[in-house]
PDB file of C-alpha atoms in Angstrom:
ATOM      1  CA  UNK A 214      71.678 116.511  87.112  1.00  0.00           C
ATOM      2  CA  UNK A 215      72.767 119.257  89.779  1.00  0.00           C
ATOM      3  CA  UNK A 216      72.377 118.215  93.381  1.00  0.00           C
ATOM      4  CA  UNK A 217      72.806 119.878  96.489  1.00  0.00           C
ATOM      5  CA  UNK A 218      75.998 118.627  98.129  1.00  0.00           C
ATOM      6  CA  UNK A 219      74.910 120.254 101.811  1.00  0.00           C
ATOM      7  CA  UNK A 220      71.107 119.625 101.632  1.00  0.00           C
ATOM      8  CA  UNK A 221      72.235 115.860 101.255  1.00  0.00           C
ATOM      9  CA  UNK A 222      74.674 115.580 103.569  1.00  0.00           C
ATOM     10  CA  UNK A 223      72.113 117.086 105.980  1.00  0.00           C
ATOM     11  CA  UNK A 224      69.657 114.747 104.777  1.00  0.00           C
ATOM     12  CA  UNK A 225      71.890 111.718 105.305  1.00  0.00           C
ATOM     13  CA  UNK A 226      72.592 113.140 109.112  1.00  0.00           C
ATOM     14  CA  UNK A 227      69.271 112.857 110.004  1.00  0.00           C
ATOM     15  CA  UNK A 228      68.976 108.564 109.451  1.00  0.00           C
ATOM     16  CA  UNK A 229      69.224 106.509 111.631  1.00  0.00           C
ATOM     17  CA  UNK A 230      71.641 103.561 111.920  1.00  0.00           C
ATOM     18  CA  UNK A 231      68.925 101.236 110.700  1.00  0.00           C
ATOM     19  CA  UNK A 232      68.356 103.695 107.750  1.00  0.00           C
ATOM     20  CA  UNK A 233      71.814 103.905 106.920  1.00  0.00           C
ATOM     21  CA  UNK A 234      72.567 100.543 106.517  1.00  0.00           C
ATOM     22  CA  UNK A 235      69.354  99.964 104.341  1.00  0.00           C
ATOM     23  CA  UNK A 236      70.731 102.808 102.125  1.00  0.00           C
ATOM     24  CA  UNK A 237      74.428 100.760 101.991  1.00  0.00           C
ATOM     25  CA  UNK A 238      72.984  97.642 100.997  1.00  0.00           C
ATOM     26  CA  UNK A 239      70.615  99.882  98.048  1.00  0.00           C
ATOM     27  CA  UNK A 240      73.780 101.173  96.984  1.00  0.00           C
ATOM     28  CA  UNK A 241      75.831  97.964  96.870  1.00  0.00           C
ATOM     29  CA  UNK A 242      73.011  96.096  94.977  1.00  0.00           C
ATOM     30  CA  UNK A 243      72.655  99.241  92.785  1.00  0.00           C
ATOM     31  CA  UNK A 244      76.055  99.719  91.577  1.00  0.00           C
ATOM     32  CA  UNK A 245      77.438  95.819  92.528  1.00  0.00           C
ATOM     33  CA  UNK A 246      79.972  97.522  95.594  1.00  0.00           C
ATOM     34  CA  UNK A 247      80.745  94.534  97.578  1.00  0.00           C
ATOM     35  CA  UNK A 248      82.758  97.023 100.422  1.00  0.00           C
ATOM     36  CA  UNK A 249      82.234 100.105 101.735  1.00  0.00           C
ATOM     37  CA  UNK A 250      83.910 102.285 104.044  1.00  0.00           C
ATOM     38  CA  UNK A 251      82.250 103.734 106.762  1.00  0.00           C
ATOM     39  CA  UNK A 252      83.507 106.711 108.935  1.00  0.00           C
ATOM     40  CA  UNK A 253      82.042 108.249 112.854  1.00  0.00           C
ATOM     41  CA  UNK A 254      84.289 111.179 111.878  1.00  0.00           C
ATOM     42  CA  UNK A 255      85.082 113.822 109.202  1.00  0.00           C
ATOM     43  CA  UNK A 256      87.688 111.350 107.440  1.00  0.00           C
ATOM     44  CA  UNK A 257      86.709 110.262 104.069  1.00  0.00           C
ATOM     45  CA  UNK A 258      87.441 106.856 102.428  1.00  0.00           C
ATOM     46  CA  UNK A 259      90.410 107.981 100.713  1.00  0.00           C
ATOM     47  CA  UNK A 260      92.217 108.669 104.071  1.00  0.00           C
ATOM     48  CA  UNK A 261      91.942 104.973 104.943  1.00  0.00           C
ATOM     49  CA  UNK A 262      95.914 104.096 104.498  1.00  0.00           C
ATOM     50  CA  UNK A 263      96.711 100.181 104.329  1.00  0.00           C
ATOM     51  CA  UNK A 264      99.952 100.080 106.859  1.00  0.00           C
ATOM     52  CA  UNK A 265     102.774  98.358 105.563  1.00  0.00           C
ATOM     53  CA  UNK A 266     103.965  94.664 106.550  1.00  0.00           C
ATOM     54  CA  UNK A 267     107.147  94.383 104.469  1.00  0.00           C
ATOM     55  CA  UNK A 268     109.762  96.483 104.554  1.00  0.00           C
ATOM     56  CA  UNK A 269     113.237  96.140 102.172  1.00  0.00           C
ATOM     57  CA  UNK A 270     116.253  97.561 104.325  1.00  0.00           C
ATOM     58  CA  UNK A 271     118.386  99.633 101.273  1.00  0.00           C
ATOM     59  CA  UNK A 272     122.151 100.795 102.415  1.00  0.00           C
ATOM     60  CA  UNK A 273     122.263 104.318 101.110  1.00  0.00           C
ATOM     61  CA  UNK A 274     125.542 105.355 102.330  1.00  0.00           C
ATOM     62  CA  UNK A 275     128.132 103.154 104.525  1.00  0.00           C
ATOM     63  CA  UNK A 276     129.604 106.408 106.210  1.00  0.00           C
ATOM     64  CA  UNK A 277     133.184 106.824 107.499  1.00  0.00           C
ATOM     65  CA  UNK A 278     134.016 103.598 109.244  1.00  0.00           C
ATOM     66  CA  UNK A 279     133.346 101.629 106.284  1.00  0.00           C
ATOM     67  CA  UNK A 280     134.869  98.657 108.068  1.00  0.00           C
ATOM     68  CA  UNK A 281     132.457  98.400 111.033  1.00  0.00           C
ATOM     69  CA  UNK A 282     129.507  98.541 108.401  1.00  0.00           C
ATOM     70  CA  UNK A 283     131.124  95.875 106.435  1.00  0.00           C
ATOM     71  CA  UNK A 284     131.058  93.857 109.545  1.00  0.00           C
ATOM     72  CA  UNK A 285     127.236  94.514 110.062  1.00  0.00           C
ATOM     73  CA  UNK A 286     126.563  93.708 106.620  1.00  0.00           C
ATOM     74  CA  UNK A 287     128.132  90.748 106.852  1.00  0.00           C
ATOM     75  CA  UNK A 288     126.306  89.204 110.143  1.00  0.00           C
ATOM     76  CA  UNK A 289     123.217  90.388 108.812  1.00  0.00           C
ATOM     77  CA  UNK A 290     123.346  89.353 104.819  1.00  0.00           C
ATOM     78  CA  UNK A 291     125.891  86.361 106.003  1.00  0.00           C
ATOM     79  CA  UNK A 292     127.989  87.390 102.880  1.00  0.00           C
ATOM     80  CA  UNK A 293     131.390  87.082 102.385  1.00  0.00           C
ATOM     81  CA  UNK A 294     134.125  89.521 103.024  1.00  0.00           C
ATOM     82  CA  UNK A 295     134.710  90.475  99.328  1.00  0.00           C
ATOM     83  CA  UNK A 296     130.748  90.873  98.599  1.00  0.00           C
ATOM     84  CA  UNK A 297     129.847  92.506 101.905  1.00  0.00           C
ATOM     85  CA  UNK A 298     132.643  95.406 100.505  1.00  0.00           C
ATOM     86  CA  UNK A 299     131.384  95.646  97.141  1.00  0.00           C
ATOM     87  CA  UNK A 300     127.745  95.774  98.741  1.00  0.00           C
ATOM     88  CA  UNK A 301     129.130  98.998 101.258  1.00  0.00           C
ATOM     89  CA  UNK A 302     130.716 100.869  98.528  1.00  0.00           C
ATOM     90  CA  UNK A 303     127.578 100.311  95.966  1.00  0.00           C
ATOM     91  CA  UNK A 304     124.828 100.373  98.527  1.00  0.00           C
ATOM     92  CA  UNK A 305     121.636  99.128  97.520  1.00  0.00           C
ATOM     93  CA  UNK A 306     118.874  96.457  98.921  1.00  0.00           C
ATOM     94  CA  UNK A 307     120.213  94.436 102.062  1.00  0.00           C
ATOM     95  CA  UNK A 308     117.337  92.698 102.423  1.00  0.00           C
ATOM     96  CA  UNK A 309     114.024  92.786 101.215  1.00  0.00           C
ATOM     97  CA  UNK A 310     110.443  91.828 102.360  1.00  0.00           C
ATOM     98  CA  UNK A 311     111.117  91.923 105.950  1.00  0.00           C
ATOM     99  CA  UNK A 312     108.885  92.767 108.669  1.00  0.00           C
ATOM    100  CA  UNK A 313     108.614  96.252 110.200  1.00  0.00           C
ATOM    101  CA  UNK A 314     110.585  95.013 113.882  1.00  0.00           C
ATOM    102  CA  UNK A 315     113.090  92.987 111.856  1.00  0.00           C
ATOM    103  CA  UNK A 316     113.907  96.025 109.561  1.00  0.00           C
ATOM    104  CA  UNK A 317     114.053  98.443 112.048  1.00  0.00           C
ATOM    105  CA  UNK A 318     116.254  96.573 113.997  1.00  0.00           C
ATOM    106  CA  UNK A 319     118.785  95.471 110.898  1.00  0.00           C
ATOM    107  CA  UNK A 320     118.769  99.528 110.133  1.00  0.00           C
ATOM    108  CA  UNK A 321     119.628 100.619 113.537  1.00  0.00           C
ATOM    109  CA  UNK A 322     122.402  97.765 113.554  1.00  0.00           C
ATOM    110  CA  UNK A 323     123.680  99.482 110.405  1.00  0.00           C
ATOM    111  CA  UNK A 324     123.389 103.240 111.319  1.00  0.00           C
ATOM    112  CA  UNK A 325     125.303 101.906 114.765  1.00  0.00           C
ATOM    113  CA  UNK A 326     128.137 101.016 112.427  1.00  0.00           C
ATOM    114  CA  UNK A 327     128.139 104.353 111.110  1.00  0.00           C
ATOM    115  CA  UNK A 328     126.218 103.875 107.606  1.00  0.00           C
ATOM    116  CA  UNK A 329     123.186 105.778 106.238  1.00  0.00           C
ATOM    117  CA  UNK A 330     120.154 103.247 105.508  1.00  0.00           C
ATOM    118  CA  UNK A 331     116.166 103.660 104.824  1.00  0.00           C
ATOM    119  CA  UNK A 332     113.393 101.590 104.561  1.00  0.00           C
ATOM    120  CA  UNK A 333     111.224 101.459 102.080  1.00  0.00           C
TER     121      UNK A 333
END
């Protein structure tokens, strides 16, 4: 079945709010939706982004003064001297599932140091 995509959208431009929402709740009984997304602007429901609430903190590189990022990685993972080394020269996840201030905050202590981290 062809349609026209612009005579619609004009179509659907001239309802009013009342309209609208008696054409949602068709559509949701129709085809079972139980949400819907609806837009005042030009952005479409695949530009709704969920934000991010947990962030893991991963040491990419410690840098050149390995020993003031071995400090930091120590005060922040409370590791011992021996594992907070291994952890600088391997890199990897600090620590995971952390807020967004938290993580921010743990990465600018590293980078500080002298070390190279991201969040993911």
């Amino acid at each position: 079945m062809a349609y026209d995509k612009q005579a619609l959208i004009d179509q659907l431009g001239t309802l009013t709010i009342m309209e609208l929402a008696d054409l949602i709740d068709g559509l949701k009984e129709t085809w079972g939706v139980t949400a819907v997304v609806a837009s005042s602007g030009p952005a479409t429901a695949a530009a709704v982004v969920e934000e991010k609430t947990e962030f893991d903190v991963i040491l990419i590189d410690a840098g050149s003064s390995k020993i003031n990022v071995i400090k930091e990685i120590r005060a922040i993972t409370g590791l011992g001297l021996k594992e907070a080394k291994d952890m600088s020269e391997k890199g990897g996840a600090l620590k995971e599932g952390l807020p967004k201030e938290e993580a921010e905050k743990i990465k600018a202590q590293l980078e500080a140091a002298g070390a190279r981290v991201e969040l993911k």
